[in-house]
């Protein structure tokens, strides 16, 4: 005997772009700031002077492929 089973219809939720845009902009800004600090060579465009940030993110620079020495 064959048994028929009814499959429920799935409703695909819609993502409102207007509500998502501010969060996407925020994440992009944070990612850009993090990338700046990782890629900063402590040169002329560096916000703080010294070598501290370079040493803190040294391994991250190598992981991302930035040459530093």
PDB file of N, CA and C in Angstrom:
ATOM      1  N   UNK A   1       0.817  -1.172   0.000  1.00  0.00           N
ATOM      2  CA  UNK A   1       0.000   0.000   0.000  1.00  0.00           C
ATOM      3  C   UNK A   1       0.868   1.245   0.000  1.00  0.00           C
ATOM      4  N   UNK A   2       0.445   2.184  -0.737  1.00  0.00           N
ATOM      5  CA  UNK A   2       1.195   3.435  -0.762  1.00  0.00           C
ATOM      6  C   UNK A   2       0.502   4.453   0.126  1.00  0.00           C
ATOM      7  N   UNK A   3       1.316   5.200   0.823  1.00  0.00           N
ATOM      8  CA  UNK A   3       0.763   6.231   1.692  1.00  0.00           C
ATOM      9  C   UNK A   3       1.149   7.587   1.126  1.00  0.00           C
ATOM     10  N   UNK A   4       0.201   8.448   1.046  1.00  0.00           N
ATOM     11  CA  UNK A   4       0.451   9.801   0.568  1.00  0.00           C
ATOM     12  C   UNK A   4       0.661  10.710   1.767  1.00  0.00           C
ATOM     13  N   UNK A   5       1.714  11.483   1.678  1.00  0.00           N
ATOM     14  CA  UNK A   5       1.952  12.447   2.752  1.00  0.00           C
ATOM     15  C   UNK A   5       1.934  13.844   2.155  1.00  0.00           C
ATOM     16  N   UNK A   6       1.323  14.718   2.862  1.00  0.00           N
ATOM     17  CA  UNK A   6       1.254  16.101   2.399  1.00  0.00           C
ATOM     18  C   UNK A   6       2.487  16.851   2.897  1.00  0.00           C
ATOM     19  N   UNK A   7       3.101  17.572   2.007  1.00  0.00           N
ATOM     20  CA  UNK A   7       4.255  18.380   2.417  1.00  0.00           C
ATOM     21  C   UNK A   7       3.797  19.815   2.627  1.00  0.00           C
ATOM     22  N   UNK A   8       4.162  20.396   3.731  1.00  0.00           N
ATOM     23  CA  UNK A   8       3.736  21.784   3.979  1.00  0.00           C
ATOM     24  C   UNK A   8       4.495  22.748   3.070  1.00  0.00           C
ATOM     25  N   UNK A   9       3.799  23.788   2.686  1.00  0.00           N
ATOM     26  CA  UNK A   9       4.440  24.791   1.848  1.00  0.00           C
ATOM     27  C   UNK A   9       5.336  25.665   2.715  1.00  0.00           C
ATOM     28  N   UNK A  10       6.550  25.887   2.258  1.00  0.00           N
ATOM     29  CA  UNK A  10       7.487  26.715   2.994  1.00  0.00           C
ATOM     30  C   UNK A  10       7.388  28.151   2.513  1.00  0.00           C
ATOM     31  N   UNK A  11       7.324  29.042   3.458  1.00  0.00           N
ATOM     32  CA  UNK A  11       7.278  30.456   3.110  1.00  0.00           C
ATOM     33  C   UNK A  11       8.684  31.032   3.248  1.00  0.00           C
ATOM     34  N   UNK A  12       9.206  31.578   2.183  1.00  0.00           N
ATOM     35  CA  UNK A  12      10.547  32.153   2.192  1.00  0.00           C
ATOM     36  C   UNK A  12      10.457  33.576   2.737  1.00  0.00           C
ATOM     37  N   UNK A  13      11.164  33.844   3.835  1.00  0.00           N
ATOM     38  CA  UNK A  13      11.081  35.198   4.398  1.00  0.00           C
ATOM     39  C   UNK A  13      11.805  36.205   3.510  1.00  0.00           C
ATOM     40  N   UNK A  14      11.255  37.384   3.440  1.00  0.00           N
ATOM     41  CA  UNK A  14      11.904  38.439   2.666  1.00  0.00           C
ATOM     42  C   UNK A  14      12.755  39.285   3.603  1.00  0.00           C
ATOM     43  N   UNK A  15      13.875  39.740   3.112  1.00  0.00           N
ATOM     44  CA  UNK A  15      14.783  40.586   3.887  1.00  0.00           C
ATOM     45  C   UNK A  15      14.624  42.007   3.382  1.00  0.00           C
ATOM     46  N   UNK A  16      14.120  42.888   4.220  1.00  0.00           N
ATOM     47  CA  UNK A  16      13.949  44.269   3.776  1.00  0.00           C
ATOM     48  C   UNK A  16      15.306  44.972   3.678  1.00  0.00           C
ATOM     49  N   UNK A  17      15.647  45.417   2.498  1.00  0.00           N
ATOM     50  CA  UNK A  17      16.945  46.035   2.248  1.00  0.00           C
ATOM     51  C   UNK A  17      17.095  47.337   3.021  1.00  0.00           C
ATOM     52  N   UNK A  18      16.005  48.064   3.196  1.00  0.00           N
ATOM     53  CA  UNK A  18      16.065  49.339   3.913  1.00  0.00           C
ATOM     54  C   UNK A  18      16.471  49.145   5.369  1.00  0.00           C
ATOM     55  N   UNK A  19      16.101  48.024   5.967  1.00  0.00           N
ATOM     56  CA  UNK A  19      16.490  47.748   7.346  1.00  0.00           C
ATOM     57  C   UNK A  19      17.878  47.135   7.428  1.00  0.00           C
ATOM     58  N   UNK A  20      18.332  46.529   6.378  1.00  0.00           N
ATOM     59  CA  UNK A  20      19.633  45.877   6.364  1.00  0.00           C
ATOM     60  C   UNK A  20      20.764  46.837   6.018  1.00  0.00           C
ATOM     61  N   UNK A  21      20.476  47.883   5.271  1.00  0.00           N
ATOM     62  CA  UNK A  21      21.504  48.807   4.786  1.00  0.00           C
ATOM     63  C   UNK A  21      22.306  49.485   5.898  1.00  0.00           C
ATOM     64  N   UNK A  22      21.696  49.994   6.975  1.00  0.00           N
ATOM     65  CA  UNK A  22      22.514  50.614   8.020  1.00  0.00           C
ATOM     66  C   UNK A  22      23.473  49.633   8.691  1.00  0.00           C
ATOM     67  N   UNK A  23      23.034  48.392   8.877  1.00  0.00           N
ATOM     68  CA  UNK A  23      23.907  47.389   9.483  1.00  0.00           C
ATOM     69  C   UNK A  23      25.040  47.018   8.539  1.00  0.00           C
ATOM     70  N   UNK A  24      24.756  46.932   7.259  1.00  0.00           N
ATOM     71  CA  UNK A  24      25.801  46.631   6.279  1.00  0.00           C
ATOM     72  C   UNK A  24      26.834  47.757   6.236  1.00  0.00           C
ATOM     73  N   UNK A  25      26.377  49.000   6.314  1.00  0.00           N
ATOM     74  CA  UNK A  25      27.303  50.134   6.328  1.00  0.00           C
ATOM     75  C   UNK A  25      28.151  50.132   7.592  1.00  0.00           C
ATOM     76  N   UNK A  26      27.549  49.792   8.720  1.00  0.00           N
ATOM     77  CA  UNK A  26      28.285  49.724   9.983  1.00  0.00           C
ATOM     78  C   UNK A  26      29.362  48.637   9.944  1.00  0.00           C
ATOM     79  N   UNK A  27      29.000  47.463   9.451  1.00  0.00           N
ATOM     80  CA  UNK A  27      29.964  46.362   9.352  1.00  0.00           C
ATOM     81  C   UNK A  27      31.090  46.718   8.386  1.00  0.00           C
ATOM     82  N   UNK A  28      30.755  47.366   7.274  1.00  0.00           N
ATOM     83  CA  UNK A  28      31.774  47.788   6.319  1.00  0.00           C
ATOM     84  C   UNK A  28      32.735  48.789   6.957  1.00  0.00           C
ATOM     85  N   UNK A  29      32.215  49.737   7.732  1.00  0.00           N
ATOM     86  CA  UNK A  29      33.055  50.733   8.388  1.00  0.00           C
ATOM     87  C   UNK A  29      33.997  50.089   9.404  1.00  0.00           C
ATOM     88  N   UNK A  30      33.476  49.191  10.208  1.00  0.00           N
ATOM     89  CA  UNK A  30      34.321  48.497  11.193  1.00  0.00           C
ATOM     90  C   UNK A  30      35.379  47.657  10.487  1.00  0.00           C
ATOM     91  N   UNK A  31      35.006  46.962   9.419  1.00  0.00           N
ATOM     92  CA  UNK A  31      35.971  46.151   8.673  1.00  0.00           C
ATOM     93  C   UNK A  31      37.051  47.024   8.047  1.00  0.00           C
ATOM     94  N   UNK A  32      36.680  48.195   7.534  1.00  0.00           N
ATOM     95  CA  UNK A  32      37.664  49.102   6.942  1.00  0.00           C
ATOM     96  C   UNK A  32      38.632  49.627   8.000  1.00  0.00           C
ATOM     97  N   UNK A  33      38.127  49.918   9.190  1.00  0.00           N
ATOM     98  CA  UNK A  33      38.998  50.392  10.273  1.00  0.00           C
ATOM     99  C   UNK A  33      39.956  49.292  10.705  1.00  0.00           C
ATOM    100  N   UNK A  34      39.441  48.082  10.846  1.00  0.00           N
ATOM    101  CA  UNK A  34      40.306  46.955  11.235  1.00  0.00           C
ATOM    102  C   UNK A  34      41.366  46.708  10.164  1.00  0.00           C
ATOM    103  N   UNK A  35      40.968  46.744   8.908  1.00  0.00           N
ATOM    104  CA  UNK A  35      41.921  46.535   7.817  1.00  0.00           C
ATOM    105  C   UNK A  35      42.975  47.640   7.789  1.00  0.00           C
ATOM    106  N   UNK A  36      42.565  48.873   8.086  1.00  0.00           N
ATOM    107  CA  UNK A  36      43.530  49.971   8.129  1.00  0.00           C
ATOM    108  C   UNK A  36      44.585  49.719   9.207  1.00  0.00           C
ATOM    109  N   UNK A  37      44.143  49.338  10.400  1.00  0.00           N
ATOM    110  CA  UNK A  37      45.096  49.134  11.480  1.00  0.00           C
ATOM    111  C   UNK A  37      45.990  47.929  11.249  1.00  0.00           C
ATOM    112  N   UNK A  38      45.455  46.889  10.589  1.00  0.00           N
ATOM    113  CA  UNK A  38      46.299  45.731  10.299  1.00  0.00           C
ATOM    114  C   UNK A  38      47.308  46.061   9.209  1.00  0.00           C
ATOM    115  N   UNK A  39      46.873  46.828   8.218  1.00  0.00           N
ATOM    116  CA  UNK A  39      47.763  47.102   7.099  1.00  0.00           C
ATOM    117  C   UNK A  39      48.626  48.338   7.298  1.00  0.00           C
ATOM    118  N   UNK A  40      48.380  49.114   8.348  1.00  0.00           N
ATOM    119  CA  UNK A  40      49.169  50.326   8.576  1.00  0.00           C
ATOM    120  C   UNK A  40      50.620  49.953   8.831  1.00  0.00           C
ATOM    121  N   UNK A  41      51.494  50.657   8.178  1.00  0.00           N
ATOM    122  CA  UNK A  41      52.918  50.364   8.321  1.00  0.00           C
ATOM    123  C   UNK A  41      53.583  51.316   9.300  1.00  0.00           C
ATOM    124  N   UNK A  42      52.772  52.038  10.067  1.00  0.00           N
ATOM    125  CA  UNK A  42      53.287  53.012  11.017  1.00  0.00           C
ATOM    126  C   UNK A  42      54.105  54.069  10.295  1.00  0.00           C
ATOM    127  N   UNK A  43      53.674  54.428   9.114  1.00  0.00           N
ATOM    128  CA  UNK A  43      54.388  55.425   8.331  1.00  0.00           C
ATOM    129  C   UNK A  43      53.699  56.764   8.397  1.00  0.00           C
ATOM    130  N   UNK A  44      53.632  57.456   7.272  1.00  0.00           N
ATOM    131  CA  UNK A  44      53.090  58.809   7.252  1.00  0.00           C
ATOM    132  C   UNK A  44      51.582  58.830   7.464  1.00  0.00           C
ATOM    133  N   UNK A  45      50.857  57.763   7.137  1.00  0.00           N
ATOM    134  CA  UNK A  45      49.409  57.765   7.304  1.00  0.00           C
ATOM    135  C   UNK A  45      48.983  57.149   8.631  1.00  0.00           C
ATOM    136  N   UNK A  46      49.894  56.835   9.491  1.00  0.00           N
ATOM    137  CA  UNK A  46      49.568  56.219  10.765  1.00  0.00           C
ATOM    138  C   UNK A  46      48.987  57.243  11.729  1.00  0.00           C
ATOM    139  N   UNK A  47      47.921  56.873  12.407  1.00  0.00           N
ATOM    140  CA  UNK A  47      47.305  57.778  13.378  1.00  0.00           C
ATOM    141  C   UNK A  47      48.191  57.909  14.620  1.00  0.00           C
ATOM    142  N   UNK A  48      48.505  56.814  15.323  1.00  0.00           N
ATOM    143  CA  UNK A  48      49.430  56.961  16.449  1.00  0.00           C
ATOM    144  C   UNK A  48      50.869  56.805  15.975  1.00  0.00           C
ATOM    145  N   UNK A  49      51.762  57.485  16.624  1.00  0.00           N
ATOM    146  CA  UNK A  49      53.168  57.335  16.254  1.00  0.00           C
ATOM    147  C   UNK A  49      53.748  56.142  17.009  1.00  0.00           C
ATOM    148  N   UNK A  50      54.859  55.666  16.537  1.00  0.00           N
ATOM    149  CA  UNK A  50      55.501  54.533  17.186  1.00  0.00           C
ATOM    150  C   UNK A  50      55.282  53.250  16.416  1.00  0.00           C
ATOM    151  N   UNK A  51      55.618  52.149  17.063  1.00  0.00           N
ATOM    152  CA  UNK A  51      55.589  50.847  16.407  1.00  0.00           C
ATOM    153  C   UNK A  51      54.641  49.880  17.106  1.00  0.00           C
ATOM    154  N   UNK A  52      53.814  50.370  18.034  1.00  0.00           N
ATOM    155  CA  UNK A  52      53.000  49.486  18.866  1.00  0.00           C
ATOM    156  C   UNK A  52      51.958  48.720  18.064  1.00  0.00           C
ATOM    157  N   UNK A  53      51.185  49.406  17.240  1.00  0.00           N
ATOM    158  CA  UNK A  53      50.116  48.724  16.490  1.00  0.00           C
ATOM    159  C   UNK A  53      50.703  47.704  15.528  1.00  0.00           C
ATOM    160  N   UNK A  54      51.816  48.044  14.914  1.00  0.00           N
ATOM    161  CA  UNK A  54      52.471  47.105  13.998  1.00  0.00           C
ATOM    162  C   UNK A  54      52.828  45.815  14.732  1.00  0.00           C
ATOM    163  N   UNK A  55      53.342  45.944  15.935  1.00  0.00           N
ATOM    164  CA  UNK A  55      53.727  44.746  16.688  1.00  0.00           C
ATOM    165  C   UNK A  55      52.508  43.969  17.175  1.00  0.00           C
ATOM    166  N   UNK A  56      51.421  44.650  17.508  1.00  0.00           N
ATOM    167  CA  UNK A  56      50.215  43.963  17.979  1.00  0.00           C
ATOM    168  C   UNK A  56      49.573  43.133  16.878  1.00  0.00           C
ATOM    169  N   UNK A  57      49.610  43.604  15.656  1.00  0.00           N
ATOM    170  CA  UNK A  57      48.936  42.908  14.555  1.00  0.00           C
ATOM    171  C   UNK A  57      49.931  42.242  13.604  1.00  0.00           C
ATOM    172  N   UNK A  58      51.133  42.012  14.068  1.00  0.00           N
ATOM    173  CA  UNK A  58      52.197  41.476  13.222  1.00  0.00           C
ATOM    174  C   UNK A  58      51.806  40.140  12.574  1.00  0.00           C
ATOM    175  N   UNK A  59      51.312  39.200  13.360  1.00  0.00           N
ATOM    176  CA  UNK A  59      50.955  37.892  12.805  1.00  0.00           C
ATOM    177  C   UNK A  59      49.758  37.990  11.867  1.00  0.00           C
ATOM    178  N   UNK A  60      48.827  38.882  12.177  1.00  0.00           N
ATOM    179  CA  UNK A  60      47.689  39.092  11.288  1.00  0.00           C
ATOM    180  C   UNK A  60      48.125  39.633   9.940  1.00  0.00           C
ATOM    181  N   UNK A  61      49.158  40.476   9.937  1.00  0.00           N
ATOM    182  CA  UNK A  61      49.682  41.001   8.674  1.00  0.00           C
ATOM    183  C   UNK A  61      50.207  39.865   7.806  1.00  0.00           C
ATOM    184  N   UNK A  62      50.960  38.962   8.407  1.00  0.00           N
ATOM    185  CA  UNK A  62      51.494  37.838   7.630  1.00  0.00           C
ATOM    186  C   UNK A  62      50.368  36.916   7.165  1.00  0.00           C
ATOM    187  N   UNK A  63      49.355  36.721   8.004  1.00  0.00           N
ATOM    188  CA  UNK A  63      48.246  35.857   7.639  1.00  0.00           C
ATOM    189  C   UNK A  63      47.490  36.414   6.432  1.00  0.00           C
ATOM    190  N   UNK A  64      47.366  37.741   6.352  1.00  0.00           N
ATOM    191  CA  UNK A  64      46.669  38.370   5.246  1.00  0.00           C
ATOM    192  C   UNK A  64      47.573  38.627   4.043  1.00  0.00           C
ATOM    193  N   UNK A  65      48.852  38.367   4.179  1.00  0.00           N
ATOM    194  CA  UNK A  65      49.766  38.512   3.052  1.00  0.00           C
ATOM    195  C   UNK A  65      50.424  39.865   2.943  1.00  0.00           C
ATOM    196  N   UNK A  66      50.339  40.696   3.971  1.00  0.00           N
ATOM    197  CA  UNK A  66      51.015  41.991   3.949  1.00  0.00           C
ATOM    198  C   UNK A  66      52.493  41.798   4.284  1.00  0.00           C
ATOM    199  N   UNK A  67      53.381  42.291   3.445  1.00  0.00           N
ATOM    200  CA  UNK A  67      54.803  42.198   3.791  1.00  0.00           C
ATOM    201  C   UNK A  67      55.139  43.268   4.831  1.00  0.00           C
ATOM    202  N   UNK A  68      55.963  42.912   5.792  1.00  0.00           N
ATOM    203  CA  UNK A  68      56.318  43.934   6.785  1.00  0.00           C
ATOM    204  C   UNK A  68      57.790  43.880   7.167  1.00  0.00           C
ATOM    205  N   UNK A  69      58.526  42.922   6.688  1.00  0.00           N
ATOM    206  CA  UNK A  69      59.976  42.935   6.944  1.00  0.00           C
ATOM    207  C   UNK A  69      60.678  42.003   5.995  1.00  0.00           C
TER     208      UNK A  69
END
